[in-house]
Amino acid sequence: MPSLFDRPFTPASVGLTGHDFDRADELRRDDEALFAARMHPGARWLMMDELSPHLDADGALVWSRRIDLPDGCESVFLGFEDGVPRFAAAGCCDPDEGQKADARGAAMQLPARDGAIVAQARSLLDWHGRHRFCGSCGSSTELAKGGHARVCAGCSMEHFPRTDPVVIMLAVTDTHALVGRQPGFPAGMMSALAGFVEHGESLEEAVRREILEEAGVRTGRVAYVASQPWPFPYSLMMGAFAEAETTDIRVDEDELEEARWVSKADVASALDGEAEFFLPPPFAIAHTLLRTWADS
């Protein structure tokens, strides 16, 4: 039987991906072009209400035509959809335009492409809300480059949107995969282990370290699977399989309530809703990892 590690990566479809706008990086540096894009008759804004989108009666994203945004409403350029400008803004939603939908709930019900657009808008706007002052001199910062930077009014330092790298992985043997349960999970849910990549650390090293720290299991070869933007607040989840070299579990109780080895039959039953535990929903990369492994 072919091994998961016989190929450099496993193609996979992941939620919150499929964003197909032309992000037009060159336009972000041109203030006149950005102004023209805002004045375009077809320009539309995704109005984020407390970082959550509004949906219409059919469950689709609400795009508003807004040229003059009120004070305190920052707008970021998302890109062009078929040549038409698309923006997102926070702090100025019209309550009569659709119904506010929790961002996580919207991600579960929207098509992956639309979820990816919400992910871009939410992460960018969240970052702006957290970085209104310069980390170097403490002066206020101003939105720049169409929302893809902030510039300090005091020292002119440029600040760029942050993305936090996270590894999410399954330690696997020929027959079993390691899953765990964090204290904040809904009752009964099990998932892949995950953790932030540290400075001076490769993705592979982070995978091995996190599994060892959280569950006491040593791993060797690492196979990349897929990645996913995760806008809570602005992470990039990098999914992988890791070949287990030991199987004894020693749980770090500060990180996990429980960890266990599960078989492919166990995962298949959980995916069908017939197990005594359940797995993350299909839009989450943990679901993709578990399904990919169970089907391998």
PDB file of C-alpha atoms in Angstrom:
ATOM      1  CA  MET A   1       0.000   0.000   0.000  1.00  0.00           C
ATOM      2  CA  PRO A   2       1.401   3.494  -0.853  1.00  0.00           C
ATOM      3  CA  SER A   3       2.473   5.519   2.155  1.00  0.00           C
ATOM      4  CA  LEU A   4       1.229   9.010   2.942  1.00  0.00           C
ATOM      5  CA  PHE A   5       4.909   9.932   2.881  1.00  0.00           C
ATOM      6  CA  ASP A   6       5.672   8.638  -0.637  1.00  0.00           C
ATOM      7  CA  ARG A   7       4.534  11.933  -2.189  1.00  0.00           C
ATOM      8  CA  PRO A   8       5.528  15.510  -1.372  1.00  0.00           C
ATOM      9  CA  PHE A   9       1.997  16.606  -0.552  1.00  0.00           C
ATOM     10  CA  THR A  10      -1.600  15.444  -0.692  1.00  0.00           C
ATOM     11  CA  PRO A  11      -3.904  17.623  -2.841  1.00  0.00           C
ATOM     12  CA  ALA A  12      -6.912  18.610  -0.792  1.00  0.00           C
ATOM     13  CA  SER A  13      -9.843  20.990  -0.951  1.00  0.00           C
ATOM     14  CA  VAL A  14     -10.041  23.127   2.171  1.00  0.00           C
ATOM     15  CA  GLY A  15     -12.666  25.516   3.499  1.00  0.00           C
ATOM     16  CA  LEU A  16     -12.061  29.282   3.399  1.00  0.00           C
ATOM     17  CA  THR A  17     -10.020  28.889   0.200  1.00  0.00           C
ATOM     18  CA  GLY A  18     -10.853  29.549  -3.452  1.00  0.00           C
ATOM     19  CA  HIS A  19     -10.669  33.361  -3.288  1.00  0.00           C
ATOM     20  CA  ASP A  20     -10.357  34.353  -6.955  1.00  0.00           C
ATOM     21  CA  PHE A  21     -10.236  38.174  -6.851  1.00  0.00           C
ATOM     22  CA  ASP A  22      -7.364  39.912  -8.601  1.00  0.00           C
ATOM     23  CA  ARG A  23      -5.726  41.429  -5.528  1.00  0.00           C
ATOM     24  CA  ALA A  24      -3.978  44.042  -7.725  1.00  0.00           C
ATOM     25  CA  ASP A  25      -0.992  44.749  -5.523  1.00  0.00           C
ATOM     26  CA  GLU A  26       0.254  47.411  -7.928  1.00  0.00           C
ATOM     27  CA  LEU A  27      -2.931  49.459  -7.474  1.00  0.00           C
ATOM     28  CA  ARG A  28      -2.509  49.618  -3.689  1.00  0.00           C
ATOM     29  CA  ARG A  29       0.525  51.855  -4.152  1.00  0.00           C
ATOM     30  CA  ASP A  30      -1.338  54.326  -6.390  1.00  0.00           C
ATOM     31  CA  ASP A  31      -3.628  56.690  -4.451  1.00  0.00           C
ATOM     32  CA  GLU A  32      -5.201  58.092  -7.632  1.00  0.00           C
ATOM     33  CA  ALA A  33      -5.999  54.607  -8.915  1.00  0.00           C
ATOM     34  CA  LEU A  34      -7.495  53.653  -5.547  1.00  0.00           C
ATOM     35  CA  PHE A  35      -9.690  56.764  -5.600  1.00  0.00           C
ATOM     36  CA  ALA A  36     -10.832  55.885  -9.123  1.00  0.00           C
ATOM     37  CA  ALA A  37     -11.643  52.359  -7.969  1.00  0.00           C
ATOM     38  CA  ARG A  38     -13.800  53.733  -5.130  1.00  0.00           C
ATOM     39  CA  MET A  39     -15.627  55.966  -7.628  1.00  0.00           C
ATOM     40  CA  HIS A  40     -16.231  53.108 -10.072  1.00  0.00           C
ATOM     41  CA  PRO A  41     -20.002  52.750 -10.630  1.00  0.00           C
ATOM     42  CA  GLY A  42     -19.799  49.032  -9.977  1.00  0.00           C
ATOM     43  CA  ALA A  43     -17.681  49.279  -6.820  1.00  0.00           C
ATOM     44  CA  ARG A  44     -19.156  47.437  -3.856  1.00  0.00           C
ATOM     45  CA  TRP A  45     -18.330  47.163  -0.146  1.00  0.00           C
ATOM     46  CA  LEU A  46     -18.615  44.149   2.131  1.00  0.00           C
ATOM     47  CA  MET A  47     -19.818  45.870   5.292  1.00  0.00           C
ATOM     48  CA  MET A  48     -18.500  44.006   8.321  1.00  0.00           C
ATOM     49  CA  ASP A  49     -20.596  44.420  11.471  1.00  0.00           C
ATOM     50  CA  GLU A  50     -18.310  43.783  14.477  1.00  0.00           C
ATOM     51  CA  LEU A  51     -16.136  41.775  12.056  1.00  0.00           C
ATOM     52  CA  SER A  52     -19.079  39.684  10.874  1.00  0.00           C
ATOM     53  CA  PRO A  53     -20.782  39.931   7.463  1.00  0.00           C
ATOM     54  CA  HIS A  54     -24.417  40.571   6.672  1.00  0.00           C
ATOM     55  CA  LEU A  55     -26.299  37.944   4.665  1.00  0.00           C
ATOM     56  CA  ASP A  56     -29.414  38.410   2.567  1.00  0.00           C
ATOM     57  CA  ALA A  57     -32.607  36.351   2.769  1.00  0.00           C
ATOM     58  CA  ASP A  58     -31.008  33.678   0.561  1.00  0.00           C
ATOM     59  CA  GLY A  59     -27.938  33.391   2.773  1.00  0.00           C
ATOM     60  CA  ALA A  60     -25.643  35.215   0.327  1.00  0.00           C
ATOM     61  CA  LEU A  61     -23.162  37.969   1.185  1.00  0.00           C
ATOM     62  CA  VAL A  62     -24.575  41.515   1.126  1.00  0.00           C
ATOM     63  CA  TRP A  63     -22.475  43.896  -0.982  1.00  0.00           C
ATOM     64  CA  SER A  64     -23.271  47.606  -0.534  1.00  0.00           C
ATOM     65  CA  ARG A  65     -22.748  50.556  -2.855  1.00  0.00           C
ATOM     66  CA  ARG A  66     -20.975  53.094  -0.644  1.00  0.00           C
ATOM     67  CA  ILE A  67     -18.866  55.973  -1.941  1.00  0.00           C
ATOM     68  CA  ASP A  68     -18.978  58.374   1.007  1.00  0.00           C
ATOM     69  CA  LEU A  69     -18.219  56.408   4.157  1.00  0.00           C
ATOM     70  CA  PRO A  70     -18.912  58.082   7.505  1.00  0.00           C
ATOM     71  CA  ASP A  71     -16.147  59.156   9.869  1.00  0.00           C
ATOM     72  CA  GLY A  72     -14.630  56.280  11.792  1.00  0.00           C
ATOM     73  CA  CYS A  73     -15.359  53.786   9.024  1.00  0.00           C
ATOM     74  CA  GLU A  74     -12.131  52.397   7.559  1.00  0.00           C
ATOM     75  CA  SER A  75     -12.224  50.779   4.138  1.00  0.00           C
ATOM     76  CA  VAL A  76      -9.808  48.183   2.753  1.00  0.00           C
ATOM     77  CA  PHE A  77      -9.348  47.193  -0.877  1.00  0.00           C
ATOM     78  CA  LEU A  78      -9.967  43.484  -1.471  1.00  0.00           C
ATOM     79  CA  GLY A  79      -9.334  43.355  -5.217  1.00  0.00           C
ATOM     80  CA  PHE A  80     -11.171  43.165  -8.527  1.00  0.00           C
ATOM     81  CA  GLU A  81     -13.933  40.697  -9.291  1.00  0.00           C
ATOM     82  CA  ASP A  82     -14.180  40.428 -13.079  1.00  0.00           C
ATOM     83  CA  GLY A  83     -12.643  43.893 -13.337  1.00  0.00           C
ATOM     84  CA  VAL A  84     -15.000  45.473 -10.781  1.00  0.00           C
ATOM     85  CA  PRO A  85     -13.552  46.844  -7.483  1.00  0.00           C
ATOM     86  CA  ARG A  86     -14.438  45.178  -4.211  1.00  0.00           C
ATOM     87  CA  PHE A  87     -13.802  46.657  -0.763  1.00  0.00           C
ATOM     88  CA  ALA A  88     -14.601  45.850   2.847  1.00  0.00           C
ATOM     89  CA  ALA A  89     -15.370  48.276   5.678  1.00  0.00           C
ATOM     90  CA  ALA A  90     -16.024  48.109   9.397  1.00  0.00           C
ATOM     91  CA  GLY A  91     -17.903  50.354  11.784  1.00  0.00           C
ATOM     92  CA  CYS A  92     -20.577  51.670   9.436  1.00  0.00           C
ATOM     93  CA  CYS A  93     -23.087  48.930   8.681  1.00  0.00           C
ATOM     94  CA  ASP A  94     -26.644  49.738   7.681  1.00  0.00           C
ATOM     95  CA  PRO A  95     -28.864  47.557   9.898  1.00  0.00           C
ATOM     96  CA  ASP A  96     -31.457  47.467   7.119  1.00  0.00           C
ATOM     97  CA  GLU A  97     -29.065  45.702   4.748  1.00  0.00           C
ATOM     98  CA  GLY A  98     -29.423  41.984   5.403  1.00  0.00           C
ATOM     99  CA  GLN A  99     -28.957  40.142   8.665  1.00  0.00           C
ATOM    100  CA  LYS A 100     -25.745  40.022  10.672  1.00  0.00           C
ATOM    101  CA  ALA A 101     -24.252  36.524  10.681  1.00  0.00           C
ATOM    102  CA  ASP A 102     -21.618  35.319  13.138  1.00  0.00           C
ATOM    103  CA  ALA A 103     -18.365  34.994  11.193  1.00  0.00           C
ATOM    104  CA  ARG A 104     -17.807  31.351  12.178  1.00  0.00           C
ATOM    105  CA  GLY A 105     -21.409  30.467  11.400  1.00  0.00           C
ATOM    106  CA  ALA A 106     -21.198  32.239   8.055  1.00  0.00           C
ATOM    107  CA  ALA A 107     -18.031  30.304   7.220  1.00  0.00           C
ATOM    108  CA  MET A 108     -19.941  27.068   7.748  1.00  0.00           C
ATOM    109  CA  GLN A 109     -22.828  27.961   5.441  1.00  0.00           C
ATOM    110  CA  LEU A 110     -21.210  30.062   2.708  1.00  0.00           C
ATOM    111  CA  PRO A 111     -19.513  28.542  -0.349  1.00  0.00           C
ATOM    112  CA  ALA A 112     -15.763  28.157   0.255  1.00  0.00           C
ATOM    113  CA  ARG A 113     -14.971  31.050  -2.110  1.00  0.00           C
ATOM    114  CA  ASP A 114     -17.253  33.474  -0.270  1.00  0.00           C
ATOM    115  CA  GLY A 115     -15.902  32.252   3.049  1.00  0.00           C
ATOM    116  CA  ALA A 116     -12.403  33.044   1.783  1.00  0.00           C
ATOM    117  CA  ILE A 117     -13.488  36.595   0.910  1.00  0.00           C
ATOM    118  CA  VAL A 118     -14.918  37.033   4.416  1.00  0.00           C
ATOM    119  CA  ALA A 119     -11.656  35.643   5.840  1.00  0.00           C
ATOM    120  CA  GLN A 120      -9.616  38.258   3.972  1.00  0.00           C
ATOM    121  CA  ALA A 121     -11.927  41.103   5.009  1.00  0.00           C
ATOM    122  CA  ARG A 122     -12.177  40.011   8.640  1.00  0.00           C
ATOM    123  CA  SER A 123      -8.446  39.463   9.139  1.00  0.00           C
ATOM    124  CA  LEU A 124      -7.467  42.777   7.553  1.00  0.00           C
ATOM    125  CA  LEU A 125     -10.054  44.810   9.446  1.00  0.00           C
ATOM    126  CA  ASP A 126      -9.276  43.056  12.720  1.00  0.00           C
ATOM    127  CA  TRP A 127      -5.570  43.816  12.278  1.00  0.00           C
ATOM    128  CA  HIS A 128      -6.320  47.502  11.642  1.00  0.00           C
ATOM    129  CA  GLY A 129      -8.446  47.662  14.772  1.00  0.00           C
ATOM    130  CA  ARG A 130      -5.563  46.312  16.880  1.00  0.00           C
ATOM    131  CA  HIS A 131      -2.780  48.444  15.379  1.00  0.00           C
ATOM    132  CA  ARG A 132      -3.892  52.053  15.639  1.00  0.00           C
ATOM    133  CA  PHE A 133      -0.674  53.087  17.382  1.00  0.00           C
ATOM    134  CA  CYS A 134       2.937  52.702  16.369  1.00  0.00           C
ATOM    135  CA  GLY A 135       4.880  50.016  18.188  1.00  0.00           C
ATOM    136  CA  SER A 136       8.073  52.037  17.745  1.00  0.00           C
ATOM    137  CA  CYS A 137       7.171  55.557  18.946  1.00  0.00           C
ATOM    138  CA  GLY A 138       3.579  55.261  20.201  1.00  0.00           C
ATOM    139  CA  SER A 139       2.090  57.803  17.776  1.00  0.00           C
ATOM    140  CA  SER A 140      -1.167  57.134  15.968  1.00  0.00           C
ATOM    141  CA  THR A 141      -1.071  55.257  12.666  1.00  0.00           C
ATOM    142  CA  GLU A 142      -3.070  55.855   9.502  1.00  0.00           C
ATOM    143  CA  LEU A 143      -4.411  53.404   6.962  1.00  0.00           C
ATOM    144  CA  ALA A 144      -2.315  53.213   3.779  1.00  0.00           C
ATOM    145  CA  LYS A 145      -1.923  51.196   0.566  1.00  0.00           C
ATOM    146  CA  GLY A 146      -5.613  50.442   0.312  1.00  0.00           C
ATOM    147  CA  GLY A 147      -5.657  48.932   3.775  1.00  0.00           C
ATOM    148  CA  HIS A 148      -2.610  46.722   3.300  1.00  0.00           C
ATOM    149  CA  ALA A 149      -0.395  48.859   5.533  1.00  0.00           C
ATOM    150  CA  ARG A 150      -0.489  51.512   8.247  1.00  0.00           C
ATOM    151  CA  VAL A 151       1.914  54.443   8.452  1.00  0.00           C
ATOM    152  CA  CYS A 152       2.935  56.133  11.682  1.00  0.00           C
ATOM    153  CA  ALA A 153       2.079  59.828  11.823  1.00  0.00           C
ATOM    154  CA  GLY A 154       5.047  60.410  14.119  1.00  0.00           C
ATOM    155  CA  CYS A 155       8.036  58.490  12.784  1.00  0.00           C
ATOM    156  CA  SER A 156       6.680  57.421   9.354  1.00  0.00           C
ATOM    157  CA  MET A 157       7.347  53.749  10.064  1.00  0.00           C
ATOM    158  CA  GLU A 158       5.284  51.398   7.898  1.00  0.00           C
ATOM    159  CA  HIS A 159       3.420  48.529   9.563  1.00  0.00           C
ATOM    160  CA  PHE A 160       2.107  45.598   7.542  1.00  0.00           C
ATOM    161  CA  PRO A 161      -0.758  43.170   8.219  1.00  0.00           C
ATOM    162  CA  ARG A 162       0.265  40.269  10.392  1.00  0.00           C
ATOM    163  CA  THR A 163      -0.239  36.582   9.654  1.00  0.00           C
ATOM    164  CA  ASP A 164       0.479  34.063  12.423  1.00  0.00           C
ATOM    165  CA  PRO A 165       1.810  30.683  11.185  1.00  0.00           C
ATOM    166  CA  VAL A 166       0.177  27.668  12.844  1.00  0.00           C
ATOM    167  CA  VAL A 167       0.813  23.961  12.304  1.00  0.00           C
ATOM    168  CA  ILE A 168      -2.096  21.542  12.585  1.00  0.00           C
ATOM    169  CA  MET A 169      -1.262  17.880  12.248  1.00  0.00           C
ATOM    170  CA  LEU A 170      -2.065  14.230  12.700  1.00  0.00           C
ATOM    171  CA  ALA A 171       0.555  11.895  14.106  1.00  0.00           C
ATOM    172  CA  VAL A 172      -0.149   8.605  12.316  1.00  0.00           C
ATOM    173  CA  THR A 173       0.855   4.956  12.341  1.00  0.00           C
ATOM    174  CA  ASP A 174      -0.098   2.420   9.690  1.00  0.00           C
ATOM    175  CA  THR A 175      -3.483   1.981  11.376  1.00  0.00           C
ATOM    176  CA  HIS A 176      -4.172   4.846  13.788  1.00  0.00           C
ATOM    177  CA  ALA A 177      -4.097   8.633  14.084  1.00  0.00           C
ATOM    178  CA  LEU A 178      -3.626  10.770  17.173  1.00  0.00           C
ATOM    179  CA  VAL A 179      -6.436  13.174  18.067  1.00  0.00           C
ATOM    180  CA  GLY A 180      -6.926  15.409  21.064  1.00  0.00           C
ATOM    181  CA  ARG A 181      -9.411  17.544  22.881  1.00  0.00           C
ATOM    182  CA  GLN A 182      -8.685  21.091  24.063  1.00  0.00           C
ATOM    183  CA  PRO A 183     -10.482  22.434  27.162  1.00  0.00           C
ATOM    184  CA  GLY A 184     -12.456  24.963  25.106  1.00  0.00           C
ATOM    185  CA  PHE A 185     -13.869  22.439  22.616  1.00  0.00           C
ATOM    186  CA  PRO A 186     -17.586  21.623  22.559  1.00  0.00           C
ATOM    187  CA  ALA A 187     -18.370  18.513  24.591  1.00  0.00           C
ATOM    188  CA  GLY A 188     -17.503  15.365  22.644  1.00  0.00           C
ATOM    189  CA  MET A 189     -15.362  16.973  19.940  1.00  0.00           C
ATOM    190  CA  MET A 190     -11.927  15.602  19.063  1.00  0.00           C
ATOM    191  CA  SER A 191      -9.545  17.158  16.558  1.00  0.00           C
ATOM    192  CA  ALA A 192      -6.016  17.272  15.193  1.00  0.00           C
ATOM    193  CA  LEU A 193      -3.335  18.782  17.403  1.00  0.00           C
ATOM    194  CA  ALA A 194      -2.173  22.322  16.582  1.00  0.00           C
ATOM    195  CA  GLY A 195       0.174  25.055  17.722  1.00  0.00           C
ATOM    196  CA  PHE A 196       2.033  28.194  16.676  1.00  0.00           C
ATOM    197  CA  VAL A 197       5.317  28.044  14.794  1.00  0.00           C
ATOM    198  CA  GLU A 198       8.060  29.651  16.861  1.00  0.00           C
ATOM    199  CA  HIS A 199      10.863  31.959  15.727  1.00  0.00           C
ATOM    200  CA  GLY A 200      13.792  30.124  14.146  1.00  0.00           C
ATOM    201  CA  GLU A 201      11.699  27.007  13.572  1.00  0.00           C
ATOM    202  CA  SER A 202      10.698  25.205  10.387  1.00  0.00           C
ATOM    203  CA  LEU A 203       7.212  23.876   9.774  1.00  0.00           C
ATOM    204  CA  GLU A 204       8.485  20.293  10.178  1.00  0.00           C
ATOM    205  CA  GLU A 205      10.228  21.100  13.456  1.00  0.00           C
ATOM    206  CA  ALA A 206       7.099  22.804  14.777  1.00  0.00           C
ATOM    207  CA  VAL A 207       4.995  19.743  13.914  1.00  0.00           C
ATOM    208  CA  ARG A 208       7.326  17.403  15.796  1.00  0.00           C
ATOM    209  CA  ARG A 209       7.690  19.738  18.778  1.00  0.00           C
ATOM    210  CA  GLU A 210       3.958  20.386  19.218  1.00  0.00           C
ATOM    211  CA  ILE A 211       3.051  16.685  19.119  1.00  0.00           C
ATOM    212  CA  LEU A 212       5.793  15.867  21.621  1.00  0.00           C
ATOM    213  CA  GLU A 213       4.864  18.744  23.945  1.00  0.00           C
ATOM    214  CA  GLU A 214       1.113  18.159  23.904  1.00  0.00           C
ATOM    215  CA  ALA A 215       0.914  14.359  23.782  1.00  0.00           C
ATOM    216  CA  GLY A 216       4.408  13.007  24.495  1.00  0.00           C
ATOM    217  CA  VAL A 217       4.573  11.198  21.142  1.00  0.00           C
ATOM    218  CA  ARG A 218       7.782  11.324  19.092  1.00  0.00           C
ATOM    219  CA  THR A 219       7.467  11.647  15.321  1.00  0.00           C
ATOM    220  CA  GLY A 220       9.825  11.470  12.359  1.00  0.00           C
ATOM    221  CA  ARG A 221       8.912  12.129   8.741  1.00  0.00           C
ATOM    222  CA  VAL A 222       6.477  14.975   8.077  1.00  0.00           C
ATOM    223  CA  ALA A 223       4.276  15.265   4.971  1.00  0.00           C
ATOM    224  CA  TYR A 224       2.615  18.571   4.093  1.00  0.00           C
ATOM    225  CA  VAL A 225      -1.084  18.293   3.157  1.00  0.00           C
ATOM    226  CA  ALA A 226      -2.716  21.705   2.674  1.00  0.00           C
ATOM    227  CA  SER A 227      -3.077  25.147   4.222  1.00  0.00           C
ATOM    228  CA  GLN A 228      -5.984  27.343   5.244  1.00  0.00           C
ATOM    229  CA  PRO A 229      -6.382  30.997   6.193  1.00  0.00           C
ATOM    230  CA  TRP A 230      -8.032  31.178   9.615  1.00  0.00           C
ATOM    231  CA  PRO A 231      -9.379  34.675  10.380  1.00  0.00           C
ATOM    232  CA  PHE A 232      -9.610  34.329  14.170  1.00  0.00           C
ATOM    233  CA  PRO A 233      -7.821  36.652  14.183  1.00  0.00           C
ATOM    234  CA  TYR A 234      -5.286  36.188  11.351  1.00  0.00           C
ATOM    235  CA  SER A 235      -3.591  32.795  11.247  1.00  0.00           C
ATOM    236  CA  LEU A 236      -2.373  30.589   8.424  1.00  0.00           C
ATOM    237  CA  MET A 237      -3.054  26.957   9.299  1.00  0.00           C
ATOM    238  CA  MET A 238      -0.543  24.575   7.697  1.00  0.00           C
ATOM    239  CA  GLY A 239      -1.772  20.981   7.752  1.00  0.00           C
ATOM    240  CA  ALA A 240       0.517  17.956   7.886  1.00  0.00           C
ATOM    241  CA  PHE A 241       0.863  14.279   8.694  1.00  0.00           C
ATOM    242  CA  ALA A 242       3.692  13.147  10.976  1.00  0.00           C
ATOM    243  CA  GLU A 243       4.950   9.572  11.145  1.00  0.00           C
ATOM    244  CA  ALA A 244       4.740   8.357  14.743  1.00  0.00           C
ATOM    245  CA  GLU A 245       7.882   6.746  16.174  1.00  0.00           C
ATOM    246  CA  THR A 246       6.339   6.097  19.608  1.00  0.00           C
ATOM    247  CA  THR A 247       2.743   5.492  20.683  1.00  0.00           C
ATOM    248  CA  ASP A 248       2.660   6.020  24.446  1.00  0.00           C
ATOM    249  CA  ILE A 249       0.642   9.143  25.258  1.00  0.00           C
ATOM    250  CA  ARG A 250       1.599  11.663  27.949  1.00  0.00           C
ATOM    251  CA  VAL A 251      -0.898  14.541  27.906  1.00  0.00           C
ATOM    252  CA  ASP A 252       0.096  18.108  28.783  1.00  0.00           C
ATOM    253  CA  GLU A 253      -2.969  18.966  30.844  1.00  0.00           C
ATOM    254  CA  ASP A 254      -2.415  22.688  30.300  1.00  0.00           C
ATOM    255  CA  GLU A 255      -3.004  22.119  26.573  1.00  0.00           C
ATOM    256  CA  LEU A 256      -5.290  19.089  26.285  1.00  0.00           C
ATOM    257  CA  GLU A 257      -8.009  17.426  28.305  1.00  0.00           C
ATOM    258  CA  GLU A 258      -7.513  14.161  26.450  1.00  0.00           C
ATOM    259  CA  ALA A 259      -5.573  12.541  23.602  1.00  0.00           C
ATOM    260  CA  ARG A 260      -6.175   9.155  22.044  1.00  0.00           C
ATOM    261  CA  TRP A 261      -5.330   6.966  19.062  1.00  0.00           C
ATOM    262  CA  VAL A 262      -8.259   6.374  16.693  1.00  0.00           C
ATOM    263  CA  SER A 263      -8.576   3.957  13.777  1.00  0.00           C
ATOM    264  CA  LYS A 264      -9.759   4.765  10.262  1.00  0.00           C
ATOM    265  CA  ALA A 265     -13.011   3.005  11.114  1.00  0.00           C
ATOM    266  CA  ASP A 266     -13.393   5.262  14.161  1.00  0.00           C
ATOM    267  CA  VAL A 267     -12.879   8.370  12.002  1.00  0.00           C
ATOM    268  CA  ALA A 268     -15.267   7.099   9.333  1.00  0.00           C
ATOM    269  CA  SER A 269     -17.938   6.518  11.993  1.00  0.00           C
ATOM    270  CA  ALA A 270     -17.367  10.009  13.411  1.00  0.00           C
ATOM    271  CA  LEU A 271     -17.641  11.556   9.938  1.00  0.00           C
ATOM    272  CA  ASP A 272     -20.956   9.732   9.543  1.00  0.00           C
ATOM    273  CA  GLY A 273     -22.135  10.960  12.957  1.00  0.00           C
ATOM    274  CA  GLU A 274     -22.159   7.451  14.413  1.00  0.00           C
ATOM    275  CA  ALA A 275     -19.243   7.584  16.884  1.00  0.00           C
ATOM    276  CA  GLU A 276     -19.176   8.561  20.554  1.00  0.00           C
ATOM    277  CA  PHE A 277     -17.111  11.599  19.565  1.00  0.00           C
ATOM    278  CA  PHE A 278     -17.462  14.064  16.708  1.00  0.00           C
ATOM    279  CA  LEU A 279     -15.008  15.951  14.492  1.00  0.00           C
ATOM    280  CA  PRO A 280     -14.677  19.591  13.399  1.00  0.00           C
ATOM    281  CA  PRO A 281     -17.034  20.721  10.601  1.00  0.00           C
ATOM    282  CA  PRO A 282     -16.105  20.349   6.912  1.00  0.00           C
ATOM    283  CA  PHE A 283     -14.876  23.944   6.482  1.00  0.00           C
ATOM    284  CA  ALA A 284     -12.087  23.371   9.059  1.00  0.00           C
ATOM    285  CA  ILE A 285      -8.718  22.036   7.902  1.00  0.00           C
ATOM    286  CA  ALA A 286      -8.737  19.524  10.778  1.00  0.00           C
ATOM    287  CA  HIS A 287     -11.715  17.879   9.056  1.00  0.00           C
ATOM    288  CA  THR A 288      -9.758  17.772   5.780  1.00  0.00           C
ATOM    289  CA  LEU A 289      -6.782  16.134   7.492  1.00  0.00           C
ATOM    290  CA  LEU A 290      -8.906  13.472   9.149  1.00  0.00           C
ATOM    291  CA  ARG A 291     -10.945  12.714   6.032  1.00  0.00           C
ATOM    292  CA  THR A 292      -7.831  12.599   3.841  1.00  0.00           C
ATOM    293  CA  TRP A 293      -6.166  10.156   6.240  1.00  0.00           C
ATOM    294  CA  ALA A 294      -9.282   7.966   6.586  1.00  0.00           C
ATOM    295  CA  ASP A 295      -9.617   7.774   2.789  1.00  0.00           C
ATOM    296  CA  SER A 296      -5.917   7.046   2.160  1.00  0.00           C
TER     297      SER A 296
END
